[in-house]
Structure formats: C-alpha cells, structure tokens
Coordinates of C-alpha atoms and ligand atoms in Angstrom, one line a residue:
M1 CA 18.6 13.8 -37.9
N2 CA 18.1 14.3 -34.0
I3 CA 14.8 16.2 -33.0
R4 CA 14.6 17.5 -29.3
F5 CA 11.4 18.6 -28.0
L6 CA 11.7 22.1 -26.3
G7 CA 8.1 22.3 -25.3
H8 CA 4.8 23.6 -27.1
A9 CA 5.8 23.8 -30.8
A10 CA 9.5 24.4 -30.2
L11 CA 12.1 21.9 -31.7
E12 CA 15.8 21.7 -31.7
I13 CA 16.8 19.8 -35.0
K14 CA 20.4 18.8 -35.3
I15 CA 21.7 17.7 -38.8
G16 CA 25.3 17.0 -38.9
N17 CA 27.0 20.0 -37.3
K18 CA 24.0 22.3 -38.2
I19 CA 21.4 23.2 -35.5
L20 CA 17.8 24.3 -36.5
I21 CA 15.5 25.7 -33.9
V22 CA 11.8 25.7 -34.9
D23 CA 9.1 28.0 -33.4
P24 CA 11.1 29.1 -30.0
F25 CA 8.7 29.7 -27.2
I26 CA 10.5 28.5 -24.2
S27 CA 11.0 31.3 -21.6
G28 CA 7.4 31.9 -21.5
N29 CA 6.3 28.4 -21.5
P30 CA 4.2 27.7 -18.3
K31 CA 5.3 24.0 -18.6
Q32 CA 8.9 25.0 -19.1
N33 CA 11.3 23.3 -16.7
N34 CA 14.9 23.2 -17.2
I35 CA 15.6 24.4 -20.6
N36 CA 17.7 27.5 -20.5
V37 CA 17.1 29.7 -23.4
D38 CA 20.3 31.6 -23.0
Q39 CA 22.1 28.2 -23.8
I40 CA 20.2 27.5 -27.0
K41 CA 22.3 28.3 -30.3
A42 CA 20.9 28.2 -33.8
D43 CA 22.5 28.3 -37.1
Y44 CA 18.8 28.6 -38.5
I45 CA 15.5 29.6 -36.9
L46 CA 12.5 28.1 -38.8
L47 CA 9.3 30.0 -38.0
T48 CA 5.9 28.5 -39.2
H49 CA 4.2 32.0 -38.3
A50 CA 4.3 35.0 -36.3
H51 CA 2.2 34.2 -33.1
Q52 CA 3.9 34.7 -29.9
D53 CA 3.8 31.1 -28.9
H54 CA 6.1 30.4 -31.8
T55 CA 8.4 33.4 -31.8
L56 CA 8.7 34.5 -28.3
D57 CA 12.3 33.8 -27.9
V58 CA 13.6 34.4 -31.4
E59 CA 15.4 37.6 -30.6
K60 CA 17.0 35.9 -27.5
I61 CA 18.3 33.0 -29.5
A62 CA 19.2 34.5 -32.8
N63 CA 22.7 35.9 -33.4
K64 CA 22.8 38.8 -35.8
Q65 CA 25.9 37.5 -37.4
K66 CA 25.4 33.8 -37.4
T67 CA 21.7 32.9 -37.4
T68 CA 19.4 32.8 -40.5
I69 CA 15.8 33.2 -39.9
I70 CA 13.5 31.2 -42.3
S71 CA 9.8 31.9 -42.7
N72 CA 7.4 33.5 -44.9
F73 CA 8.3 36.8 -46.6
E74 CA 6.4 39.1 -44.0
V75 CA 7.8 37.4 -41.0
V76 CA 11.4 37.5 -42.2
T77 CA 11.2 41.1 -43.3
Y78 CA 10.0 41.9 -39.8
Y79 CA 13.3 40.4 -38.2
Q80 CA 15.4 41.9 -41.1
N81 CA 14.1 45.4 -40.0
K82 CA 15.4 44.7 -36.6
G83 CA 18.9 43.8 -38.0
F84 CA 18.6 40.1 -38.1
Q85 CA 19.5 37.9 -41.1
G86 CA 16.8 36.0 -42.8
H87 CA 15.9 33.9 -45.9
P88 CA 12.3 34.6 -47.0
M89 CA 10.1 31.9 -48.5
N90 CA 6.4 31.6 -49.5
H91 CA 3.9 28.8 -49.9
G92 CA 4.9 26.1 -52.5
G93 CA 8.4 27.3 -52.6
A94 CA 11.5 25.2 -51.8
W95 CA 15.2 26.0 -51.4
T96 CA 18.3 23.9 -50.8
F97 CA 20.2 25.0 -47.8
D98 CA 23.6 23.7 -46.3
F99 CA 21.5 21.6 -43.9
G100 CA 19.1 20.1 -46.5
Y101 CA 16.0 20.6 -48.6
L102 CA 13.3 22.8 -47.2
K103 CA 9.7 23.5 -48.7
Y104 CA 7.3 26.0 -47.0
V105 CA 3.7 24.4 -47.3
N106 CA 0.3 25.4 -46.7
A107 CA -1.5 25.6 -43.3
I108 CA -4.8 27.1 -42.4
H109 CA -4.5 29.4 -39.5
T110 CA -3.7 33.0 -38.8
S111 CA -0.3 34.9 -38.3
S112 CA 0.1 38.3 -36.6
F113 CA 2.9 39.5 -34.1
A114 CA 2.2 40.2 -30.6
D115 CA 2.5 44.0 -31.3
G116 CA -0.1 43.7 -34.0
S117 CA 2.2 43.7 -37.1
Y118 CA 1.2 41.6 -40.0
G119 CA 2.8 38.2 -40.0
G120 CA 1.9 37.1 -43.5
Q121 CA 0.2 33.8 -44.0
P122 CA 1.1 30.8 -41.8
G123 CA 2.7 27.8 -43.1
G124 CA 4.6 24.5 -42.3
F125 CA 7.9 23.0 -43.6
V126 CA 8.9 19.7 -45.3
L127 CA 12.5 19.1 -44.2
T128 CA 14.7 16.6 -46.2
A129 CA 18.1 15.8 -45.0
K130 CA 20.3 13.0 -44.8
D131 CA 17.9 10.7 -46.7
K132 CA 15.0 11.6 -44.1
S133 CA 12.0 13.6 -44.7
V134 CA 9.9 15.3 -41.8
Y135 CA 6.8 17.2 -42.2
I136 CA 6.5 20.2 -39.6
A137 CA 2.7 21.1 -39.8
G138 CA 3.0 24.3 -37.8
D139 CA -0.5 25.5 -36.3
T140 CA -3.2 24.3 -38.8
A141 CA -6.6 22.8 -39.3
L142 CA -6.7 19.4 -41.1
T143 CA -6.7 20.3 -44.9
Y144 CA -6.9 18.4 -48.2
D145 CA -3.7 20.3 -49.1
M146 CA -1.9 17.7 -47.0
K147 CA -2.6 15.2 -49.6
L148 CA 0.0 16.9 -51.9
I149 CA 2.6 16.3 -49.3
G150 CA 1.8 12.7 -49.2
D151 CA 2.0 12.4 -53.0
Q152 CA 5.3 14.3 -53.3
F153 CA 7.3 13.1 -50.2
D154 CA 8.1 9.9 -48.6
L155 CA 7.8 11.0 -45.0
D156 CA 9.6 9.4 -42.1
L157 CA 8.0 11.5 -39.6
A158 CA 5.0 14.0 -39.4
I159 CA 5.0 16.5 -36.6
L160 CA 1.5 17.4 -36.1
P161 CA -0.5 19.7 -33.6
I162 CA -2.9 17.6 -31.7
G163 CA -4.1 20.2 -29.0
D164 CA -7.4 21.3 -30.5
N165 CA -9.1 24.6 -30.1
F166 CA -6.4 26.6 -31.8
T167 CA -5.4 23.8 -34.4
M168 CA -6.4 20.3 -35.2
G169 CA -7.3 17.9 -32.5
I170 CA -6.4 14.3 -32.2
D171 CA -9.1 12.9 -34.4
D172 CA -8.1 15.2 -37.4
A173 CA -4.4 14.5 -36.7
V174 CA -5.2 10.8 -37.4
L175 CA -6.8 11.7 -40.6
A176 CA -3.8 14.3 -41.4
S177 CA -1.5 11.4 -41.1
D178 CA -3.5 9.4 -43.7
F179 CA -3.3 12.4 -46.0
V180 CA 0.4 12.8 -45.7
K181 CA 0.8 8.9 -45.9
C182 CA 2.9 8.9 -42.7
N183 CA 2.0 6.8 -39.7
N184 CA 4.9 7.8 -37.4
V185 CA 3.6 11.1 -35.8
L186 CA 5.2 13.2 -33.2
G187 CA 2.5 15.3 -31.5
Y188 CA 3.1 18.8 -30.4
H189 CA 1.1 22.0 -29.5
Y190 CA -0.8 20.4 -26.6
D191 CA -1.0 20.9 -22.8
T192 CA 0.8 24.1 -22.7
F193 CA -2.4 26.1 -21.8
G194 CA -5.9 25.3 -20.5
F195 CA -7.4 25.3 -23.8
I196 CA -5.2 22.5 -25.4
E197 CA -4.9 20.0 -22.6
I198 CA -5.3 16.6 -23.9
D199 CA -5.6 12.9 -22.5
H200 CA -2.4 11.2 -23.5
N201 CA -3.7 7.7 -23.3
M202 CA -6.7 8.5 -25.3
A203 CA -4.5 10.3 -27.9
K204 CA -2.3 7.2 -28.2
K205 CA -5.1 4.7 -28.4
K206 CA -6.7 6.7 -31.2
F207 CA -3.6 6.5 -33.3
S208 CA -2.8 2.9 -32.4
E209 CA -6.3 1.9 -33.4
K210 CA -5.5 3.0 -36.9
N211 CA -2.1 1.2 -36.8
K212 CA -0.3 4.4 -36.3
N213 CA 2.4 5.4 -33.8
L214 CA 1.9 8.7 -31.8
T215 CA 5.1 9.8 -29.8
L216 CA 4.7 12.4 -27.0
L217 CA 8.0 13.6 -25.7
E218 CA 8.9 15.1 -22.4
I219 CA 10.3 18.6 -22.6
G220 CA 13.9 18.1 -23.3
E221 CA 13.6 14.5 -24.7
E222 CA 14.9 13.7 -28.0
L223 CA 13.8 11.6 -31.0
K224 CA 16.2 10.1 -33.5
I225 CA 15.1 9.3 -37.0
Ligands
NI301 NI1 -0.6 30.1 -33.9
MN302 MN1 0.3 28.1 -31.6

C-alpha cells in the first residue's frame, strides 16, 4: 500500500491498480504547492465527514461514471443527489470492496457541508488490504472507542490528527496510539491554518519518548507500508 500525503487531511492511497482519495482539500489549501487537483484520479473517494476542509475538491476529482464516493449515509446521499455514485456506510459497519476491507468507525467531531446541509455523524476508517491495516482517524477527539480498534485490528499504521484546537493534539494522539495499539503514526491535520500550527520537533519528541514513531510528510511525499 502506497500512501501519498496531499496536504491537510488529504491522502492518495494506491492498492494494486486502485486509487483511493481520502478527504480531498487541495485547491483551497494555503500550504498547497505543486499538487494539481485536475491531475488527480480516483476510483474511490473516502470522506470521513462533510466539513469543507475534507470535501472541497470532491466534485473536481470525482468522475460520475468511474468514481465511487464512500462515506456515511448522509454525505453519500448529498453527492448522489448531485449525480455522483456512492456507497453509503454507517458507524460499526464494514464492507469488502475490490480494493480491500473497509470499516467505518466512530469519531467525536461534527459534520456539516459548507452550504449548511446536514452531513450526518463524522467517522473514521479502518482499511485492510494486502495484509496491511491502516486506521484513518479523520477529525476526532481522543475517545475510548479507539480501544475497540486496538482489540479488533492488528494495525500497521495509525493516521491521526495532531493539530489540536479542532481535533486531538499531540498529547492525546500519543494516547490514541496506545488505545489503537499501534506505535507507527502518520500525523495529519496540522499546520494548514493558524489554529493548528504545531512544533514538529516537539511532536516527534513526545512520540519517541514513548518509543513510538511519528512520521510527518511533506505535501506530495509518499509512505509505503
Ligand atoms: Ni472537521
Ligand atoms: Mn478538518
């Protein structure tokens, strides 16, 4: 599995010949550099919740014939009403897709579209493919529900928000990595806006002090697991 950081909470995940885009917010990212949203293709778009910093570029990237949008029922219905294809899920539910096994899991946050439409309840995903499991937390507070993920999956990577203010900060993300029983963490949802700027060295130190590894990627940089 190849995971490319597209900035903020946006990811491109390649599994075999399938491309999954997670929470695309590229064209509006003030830190965006040379990622051209028009060149991004997706077989699937996974959306953790409806907030604009996770959905801004969905309609630019999604091909009405070829792309399946996966999210909670309300988010998927919103896009289906605009003519896009979707696969609705809800919390605790899992489905086997042609790229792998995907479970929609709990998150503590909110979810509304920029136009005020209801975006259901926010979530995260556990993705299992090619003998690897990755937890994509989405925007969330630290929650004991994360212990269920640690009990049920043998994670290779936990992708956790670390920017604080709107989500967990670094200290809570260290605890989240205990709860999900995964010491290999990719941080996201930081530095994009003033409220979520972090000290990278401090963040890495707090993880390494607990014998954990925090990876922070440059926009466009890739991680293989
Ligand atoms: Ni959000
Ligand atoms: Mn967000």
